[in-house]
CSV table of C-alpha atoms in Angstrom, one decimal:
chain,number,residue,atom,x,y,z
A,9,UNK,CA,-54.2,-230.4,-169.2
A,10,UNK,CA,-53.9,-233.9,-170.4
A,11,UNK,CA,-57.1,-235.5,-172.8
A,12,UNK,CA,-58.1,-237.3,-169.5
A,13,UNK,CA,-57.2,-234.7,-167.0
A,14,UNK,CA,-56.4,-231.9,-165.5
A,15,UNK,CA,-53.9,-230.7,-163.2
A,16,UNK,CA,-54.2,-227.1,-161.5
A,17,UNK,CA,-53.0,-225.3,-158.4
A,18,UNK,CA,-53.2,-222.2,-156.0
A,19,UNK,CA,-51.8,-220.5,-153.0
A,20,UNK,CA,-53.6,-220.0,-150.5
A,21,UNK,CA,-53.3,-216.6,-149.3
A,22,UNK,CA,-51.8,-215.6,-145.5
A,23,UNK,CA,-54.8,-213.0,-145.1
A,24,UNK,CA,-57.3,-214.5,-147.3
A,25,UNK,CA,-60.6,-213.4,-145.6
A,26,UNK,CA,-62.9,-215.6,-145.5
A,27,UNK,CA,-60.2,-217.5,-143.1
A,28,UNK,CA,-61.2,-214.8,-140.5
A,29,UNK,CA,-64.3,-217.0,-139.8
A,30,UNK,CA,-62.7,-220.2,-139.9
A,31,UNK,CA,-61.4,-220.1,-137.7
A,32,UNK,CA,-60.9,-217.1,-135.1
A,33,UNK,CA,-57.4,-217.8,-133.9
A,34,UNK,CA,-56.5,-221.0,-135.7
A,35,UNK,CA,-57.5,-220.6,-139.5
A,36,UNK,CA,-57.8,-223.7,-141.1
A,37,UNK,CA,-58.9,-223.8,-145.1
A,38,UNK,CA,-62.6,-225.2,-145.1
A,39,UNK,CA,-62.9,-228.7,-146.7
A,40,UNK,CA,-65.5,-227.3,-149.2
A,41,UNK,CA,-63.2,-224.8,-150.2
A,42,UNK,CA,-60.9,-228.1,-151.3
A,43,UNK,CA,-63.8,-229.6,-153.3
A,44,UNK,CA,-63.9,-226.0,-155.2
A,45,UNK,CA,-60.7,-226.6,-156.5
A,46,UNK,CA,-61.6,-229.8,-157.8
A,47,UNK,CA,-64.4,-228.2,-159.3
A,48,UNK,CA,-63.0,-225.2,-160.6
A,49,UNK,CA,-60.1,-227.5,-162.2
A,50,UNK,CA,-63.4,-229.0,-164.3
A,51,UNK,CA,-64.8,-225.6,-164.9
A,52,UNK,CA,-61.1,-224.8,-167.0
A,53,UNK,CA,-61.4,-228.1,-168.3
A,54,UNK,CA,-64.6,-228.0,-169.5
A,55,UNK,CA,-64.4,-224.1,-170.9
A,56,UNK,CA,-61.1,-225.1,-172.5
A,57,UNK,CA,-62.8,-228.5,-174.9
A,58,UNK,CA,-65.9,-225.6,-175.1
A,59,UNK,CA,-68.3,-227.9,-172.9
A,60,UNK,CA,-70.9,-226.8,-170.7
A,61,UNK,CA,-71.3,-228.7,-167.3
A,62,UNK,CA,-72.8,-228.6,-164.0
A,63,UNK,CA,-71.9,-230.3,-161.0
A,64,UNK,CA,-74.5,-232.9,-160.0
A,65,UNK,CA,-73.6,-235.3,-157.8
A,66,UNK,CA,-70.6,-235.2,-155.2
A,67,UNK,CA,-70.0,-239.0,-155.1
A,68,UNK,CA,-67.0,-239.3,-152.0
A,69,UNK,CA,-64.7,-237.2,-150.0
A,70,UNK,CA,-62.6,-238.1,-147.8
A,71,UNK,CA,-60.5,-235.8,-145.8
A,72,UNK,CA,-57.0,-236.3,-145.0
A,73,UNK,CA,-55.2,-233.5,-143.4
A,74,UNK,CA,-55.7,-229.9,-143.3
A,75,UNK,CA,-54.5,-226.9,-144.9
A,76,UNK,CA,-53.3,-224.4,-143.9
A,77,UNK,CA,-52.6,-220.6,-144.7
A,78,UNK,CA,-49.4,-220.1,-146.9
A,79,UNK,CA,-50.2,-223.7,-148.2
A,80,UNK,CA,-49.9,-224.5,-152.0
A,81,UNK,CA,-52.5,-226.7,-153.3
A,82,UNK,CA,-52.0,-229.1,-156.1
A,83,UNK,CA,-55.3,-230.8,-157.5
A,84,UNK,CA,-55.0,-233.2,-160.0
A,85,UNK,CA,-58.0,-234.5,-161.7
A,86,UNK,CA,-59.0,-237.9,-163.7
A,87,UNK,CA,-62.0,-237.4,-166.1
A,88,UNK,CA,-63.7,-240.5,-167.4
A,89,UNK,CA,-65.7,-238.7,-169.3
A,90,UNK,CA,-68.7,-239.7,-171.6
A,91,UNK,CA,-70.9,-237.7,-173.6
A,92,UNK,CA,-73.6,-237.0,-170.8
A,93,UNK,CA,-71.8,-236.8,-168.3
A,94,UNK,CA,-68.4,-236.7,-166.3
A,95,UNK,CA,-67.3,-238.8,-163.8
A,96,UNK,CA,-63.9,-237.4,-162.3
A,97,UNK,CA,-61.7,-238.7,-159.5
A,98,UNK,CA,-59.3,-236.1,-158.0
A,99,UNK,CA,-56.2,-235.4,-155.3
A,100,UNK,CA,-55.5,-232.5,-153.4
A,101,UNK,CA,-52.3,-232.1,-151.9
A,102,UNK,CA,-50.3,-229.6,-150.1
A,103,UNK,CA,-46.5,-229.9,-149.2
A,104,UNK,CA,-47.1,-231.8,-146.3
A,105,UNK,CA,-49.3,-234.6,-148.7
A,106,UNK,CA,-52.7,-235.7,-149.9
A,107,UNK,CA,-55.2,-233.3,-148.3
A,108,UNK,CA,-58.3,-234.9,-149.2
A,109,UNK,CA,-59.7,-237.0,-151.9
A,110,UNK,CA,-62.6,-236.3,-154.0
A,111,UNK,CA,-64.9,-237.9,-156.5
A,112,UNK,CA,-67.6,-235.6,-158.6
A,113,UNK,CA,-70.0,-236.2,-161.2
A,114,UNK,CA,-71.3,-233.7,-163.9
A,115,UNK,CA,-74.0,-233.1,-165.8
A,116,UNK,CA,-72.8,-232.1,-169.4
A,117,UNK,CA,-75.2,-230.0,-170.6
A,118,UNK,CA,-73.5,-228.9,-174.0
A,119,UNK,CA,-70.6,-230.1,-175.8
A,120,UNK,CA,-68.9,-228.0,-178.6
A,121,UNK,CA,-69.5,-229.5,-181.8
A,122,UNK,CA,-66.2,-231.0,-183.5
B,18,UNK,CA,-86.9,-220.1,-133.0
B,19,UNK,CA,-83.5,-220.2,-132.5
B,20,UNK,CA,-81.1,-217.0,-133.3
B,21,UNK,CA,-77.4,-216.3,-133.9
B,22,UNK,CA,-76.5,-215.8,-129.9
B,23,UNK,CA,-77.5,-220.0,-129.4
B,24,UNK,CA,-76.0,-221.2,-132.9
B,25,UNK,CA,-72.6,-218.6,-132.2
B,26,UNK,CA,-72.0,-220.7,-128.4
B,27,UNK,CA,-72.8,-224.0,-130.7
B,28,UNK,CA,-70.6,-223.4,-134.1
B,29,UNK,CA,-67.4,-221.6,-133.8
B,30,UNK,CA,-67.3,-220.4,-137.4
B,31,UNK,CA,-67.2,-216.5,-137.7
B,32,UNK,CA,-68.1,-214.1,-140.6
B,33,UNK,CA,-68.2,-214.7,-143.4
B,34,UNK,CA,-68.2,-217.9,-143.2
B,35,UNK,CA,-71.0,-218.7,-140.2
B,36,UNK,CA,-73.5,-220.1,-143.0
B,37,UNK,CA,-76.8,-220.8,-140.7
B,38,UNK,CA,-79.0,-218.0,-139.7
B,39,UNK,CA,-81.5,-219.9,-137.6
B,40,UNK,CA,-82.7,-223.0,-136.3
B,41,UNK,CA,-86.6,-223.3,-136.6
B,42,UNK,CA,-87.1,-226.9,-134.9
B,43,UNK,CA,-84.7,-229.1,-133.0
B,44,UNK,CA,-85.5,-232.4,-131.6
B,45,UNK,CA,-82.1,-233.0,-130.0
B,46,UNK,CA,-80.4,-236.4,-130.8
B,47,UNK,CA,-83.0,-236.6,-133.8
B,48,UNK,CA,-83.4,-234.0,-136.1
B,49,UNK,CA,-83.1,-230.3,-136.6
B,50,UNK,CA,-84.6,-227.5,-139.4
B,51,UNK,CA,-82.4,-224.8,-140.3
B,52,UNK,CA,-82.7,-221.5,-142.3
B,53,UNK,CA,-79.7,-219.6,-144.6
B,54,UNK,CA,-80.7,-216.5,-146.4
B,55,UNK,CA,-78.6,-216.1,-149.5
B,56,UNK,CA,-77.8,-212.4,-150.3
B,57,UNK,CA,-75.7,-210.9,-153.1
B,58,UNK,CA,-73.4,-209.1,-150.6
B,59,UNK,CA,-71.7,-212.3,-149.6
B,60,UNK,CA,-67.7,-211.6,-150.0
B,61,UNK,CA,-68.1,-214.5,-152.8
B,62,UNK,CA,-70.1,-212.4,-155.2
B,63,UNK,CA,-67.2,-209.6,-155.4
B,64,UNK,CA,-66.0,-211.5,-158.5
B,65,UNK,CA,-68.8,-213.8,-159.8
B,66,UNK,CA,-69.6,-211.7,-163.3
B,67,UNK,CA,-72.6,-213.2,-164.4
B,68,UNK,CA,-73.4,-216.3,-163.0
B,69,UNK,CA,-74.9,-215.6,-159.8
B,70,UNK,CA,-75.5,-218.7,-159.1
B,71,UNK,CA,-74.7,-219.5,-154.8
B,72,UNK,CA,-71.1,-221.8,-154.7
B,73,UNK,CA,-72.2,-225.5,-154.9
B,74,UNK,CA,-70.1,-226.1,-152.1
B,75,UNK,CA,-71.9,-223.1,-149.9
B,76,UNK,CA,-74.8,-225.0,-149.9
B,77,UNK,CA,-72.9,-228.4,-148.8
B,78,UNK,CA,-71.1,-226.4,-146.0
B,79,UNK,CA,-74.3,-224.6,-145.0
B,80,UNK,CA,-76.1,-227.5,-144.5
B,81,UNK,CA,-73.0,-229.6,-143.3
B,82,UNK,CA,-73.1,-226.3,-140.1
B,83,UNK,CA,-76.6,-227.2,-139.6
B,84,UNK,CA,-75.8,-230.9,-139.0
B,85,UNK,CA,-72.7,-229.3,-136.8
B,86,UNK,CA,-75.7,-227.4,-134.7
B,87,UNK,CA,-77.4,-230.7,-134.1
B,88,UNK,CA,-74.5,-232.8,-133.8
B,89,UNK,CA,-73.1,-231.0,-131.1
B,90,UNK,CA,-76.4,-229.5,-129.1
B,91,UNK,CA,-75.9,-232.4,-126.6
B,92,UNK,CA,-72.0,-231.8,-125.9
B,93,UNK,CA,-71.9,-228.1,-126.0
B,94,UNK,CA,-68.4,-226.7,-125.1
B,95,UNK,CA,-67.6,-224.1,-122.2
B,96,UNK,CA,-66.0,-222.1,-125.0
B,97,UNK,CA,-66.4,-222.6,-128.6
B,98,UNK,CA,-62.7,-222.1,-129.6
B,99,UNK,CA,-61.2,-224.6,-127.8
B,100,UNK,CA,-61.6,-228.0,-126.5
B,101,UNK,CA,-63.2,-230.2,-129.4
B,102,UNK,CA,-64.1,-228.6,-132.7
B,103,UNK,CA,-66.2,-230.2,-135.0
B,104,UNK,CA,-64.9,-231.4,-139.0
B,105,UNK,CA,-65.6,-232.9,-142.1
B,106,UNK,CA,-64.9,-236.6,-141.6
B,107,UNK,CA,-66.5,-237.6,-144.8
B,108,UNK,CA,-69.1,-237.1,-148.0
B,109,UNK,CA,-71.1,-239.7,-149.3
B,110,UNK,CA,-73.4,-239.1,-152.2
B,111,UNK,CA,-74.2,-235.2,-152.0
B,112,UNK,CA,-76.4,-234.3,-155.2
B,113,UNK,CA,-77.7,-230.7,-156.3
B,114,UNK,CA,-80.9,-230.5,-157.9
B,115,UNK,CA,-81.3,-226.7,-159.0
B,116,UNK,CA,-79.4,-223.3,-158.6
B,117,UNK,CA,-79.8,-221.5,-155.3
B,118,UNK,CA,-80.0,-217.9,-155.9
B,119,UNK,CA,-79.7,-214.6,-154.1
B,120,UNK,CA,-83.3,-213.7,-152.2
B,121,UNK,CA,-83.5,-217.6,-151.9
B,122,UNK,CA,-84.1,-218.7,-148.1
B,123,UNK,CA,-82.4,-222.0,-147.4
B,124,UNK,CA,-84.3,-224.5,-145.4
B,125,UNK,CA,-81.9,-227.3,-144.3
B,126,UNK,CA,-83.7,-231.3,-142.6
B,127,UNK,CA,-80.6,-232.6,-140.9
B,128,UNK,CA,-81.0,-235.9,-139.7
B,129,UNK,CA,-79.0,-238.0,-137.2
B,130,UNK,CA,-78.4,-241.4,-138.2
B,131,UNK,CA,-76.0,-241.8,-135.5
B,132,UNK,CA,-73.8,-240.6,-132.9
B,133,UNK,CA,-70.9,-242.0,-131.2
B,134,UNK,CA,-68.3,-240.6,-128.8
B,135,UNK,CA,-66.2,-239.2,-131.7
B,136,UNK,CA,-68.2,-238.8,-134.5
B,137,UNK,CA,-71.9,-237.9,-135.9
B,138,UNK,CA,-73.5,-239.6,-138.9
B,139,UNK,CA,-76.3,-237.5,-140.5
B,140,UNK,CA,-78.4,-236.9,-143.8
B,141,UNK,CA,-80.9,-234.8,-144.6
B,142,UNK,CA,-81.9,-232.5,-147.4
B,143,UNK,CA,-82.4,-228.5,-148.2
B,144,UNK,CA,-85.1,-226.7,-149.8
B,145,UNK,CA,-85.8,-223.7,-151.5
B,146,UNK,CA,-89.5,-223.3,-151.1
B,147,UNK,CA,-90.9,-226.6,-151.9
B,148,UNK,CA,-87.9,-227.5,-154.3
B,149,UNK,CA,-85.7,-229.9,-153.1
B,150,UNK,CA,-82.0,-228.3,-153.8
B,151,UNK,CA,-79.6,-230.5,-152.5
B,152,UNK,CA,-80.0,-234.0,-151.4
B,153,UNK,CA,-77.4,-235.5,-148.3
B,154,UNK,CA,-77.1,-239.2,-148.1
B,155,UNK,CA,-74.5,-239.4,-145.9
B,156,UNK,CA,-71.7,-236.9,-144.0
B,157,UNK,CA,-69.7,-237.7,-141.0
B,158,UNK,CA,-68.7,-235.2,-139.3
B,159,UNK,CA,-65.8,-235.7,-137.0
B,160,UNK,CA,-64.8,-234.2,-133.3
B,161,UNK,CA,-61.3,-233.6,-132.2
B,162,UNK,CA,-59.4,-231.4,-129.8
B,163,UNK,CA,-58.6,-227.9,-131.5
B,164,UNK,CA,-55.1,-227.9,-130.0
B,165,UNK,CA,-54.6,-230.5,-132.8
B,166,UNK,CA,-55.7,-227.9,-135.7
B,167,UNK,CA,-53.3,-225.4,-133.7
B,168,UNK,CA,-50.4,-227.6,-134.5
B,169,UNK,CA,-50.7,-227.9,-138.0
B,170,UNK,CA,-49.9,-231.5,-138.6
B,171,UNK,CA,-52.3,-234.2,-140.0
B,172,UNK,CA,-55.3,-234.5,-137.5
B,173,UNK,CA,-56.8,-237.2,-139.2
B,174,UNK,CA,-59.4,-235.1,-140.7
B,175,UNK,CA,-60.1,-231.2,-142.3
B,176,UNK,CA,-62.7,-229.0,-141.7
């Protein structure tokens, strides 16, 4: 974590279940699933500077490439933020390259006092 | 009304993540009216300690297979697995106006802006009640051959 950014990642799992239903026979990582990771990357973020937020406007997305089980998912995250709200612009990439990329905007609803 | 057998030969998602229970009015190439209950035995509540609040991004896809049902009610494939599948082209403007909880029913408007061979361009909004939740400016929701998903190189787009 960077004091404009954040930068997280995961692995997806081989048998993750919810890729049961998406899907039967050729399971493919939902795009929403990669705008969680951008927004779970804020979540840290903001739990980590003591901030509240909530997500209030989901600006772009543009999708790439898919993802697949097995994948490792990189997302790193720009955060303009000001004291009402965040503006962040993010990547998500696998091995293969940029997956998607995405643009949110927060709400903050609390900011720990310094 | 329209049940799960209709949106299941439409939509090839599969538990758990076939998020439309029913469609409640379709005029095809025009519009369509969709209903999600939420429940707290969704897989996604195993870990969700106190906030209970339904994933942002449930809603968006919810809404996103409601546009998929109305999008693709005019090109309906032999089987659902194969030949074209729809995806996520791209998200423009998507805000949420208020938590969506468990015992909530989901209404989803879906509609189409336009349609082309390849592609569908639709907005809408979803209600809970009469409180607007989510508010859709602009998705565009791609088709393409499965086989390319199958061989997991870059299609062009994700789901």
């Amino acid at each position: 974590m960077s004091p404009d950014g954040v930068v997280t990642s995961t692995q997806v799992g081989a048998d993750e279940p919810l890729l049961a239903g998406h899907y039967p026979g050729f399971p493919i990582v939902p795009g929403v699933c990669l705008i969680e990771c951008v927004h779970r990357s804020l979540l840290i973020r903001a739990s980590r500077l003591g901030s509240s937020v909530e997500l209030d406007v989901v600006e772009s997305t543009r999708f790439l490439q898919p993802v697949f089980p097995g994948d490792r998912i990189v997302t790193e995250v720009r955060v303009d933020g000001a004291e009402e709200l965040w503006r962040c612009i993010a990547s998500v990439s696998t091995e293969r390259g940029r997956a998607a990329e995405v643009r949110l905007r927060y709400r903050v609803l609390e900011t720990a006092t310094q | 009304m329209i049940g799960l057998e209709v949106i299941k030969m439409i939509l090839p998602h599969r538990y758990p993540m076939l998020l439309v229970d029913r469609v409640t009015e379709i005029v095809p190439g025009e519009r369509l009216t969709a209903t999600k209950a939420v429940t707290v035995n969704e897989p996604w509540y195993a870990r969700c300690g106190a906030n209970h609040a339904y994933p942002p991004v449930l809603v968006i896809e919810s809404w996103c297979q409601a546009a998929g049902v109305l999008a693709a009610w005019q090109n309906r494939q032999p089987d659902v697995l194969s030949g074209q599948v729809m995806l996520f082209g791209s998200i423009a403007n998507i805000s949420f106006h208020g938590r969506v909880l468990p015992g909530d029913v989901l209404e989803h408007k879906v509609r189409l802006v336009r349609s082309l061979s390849d592609a569908a361009i639709v907005e809408g909004e979803s209600r809970v009640g009469d409180d607007t939740v989510l508010e859709v400016d602009r998705v565009v929701m791609a088709l393409r051959p499965a086989d390319v998903l199958r061989a997991g190189t870059a299609a062009g787009a994700a789901p």
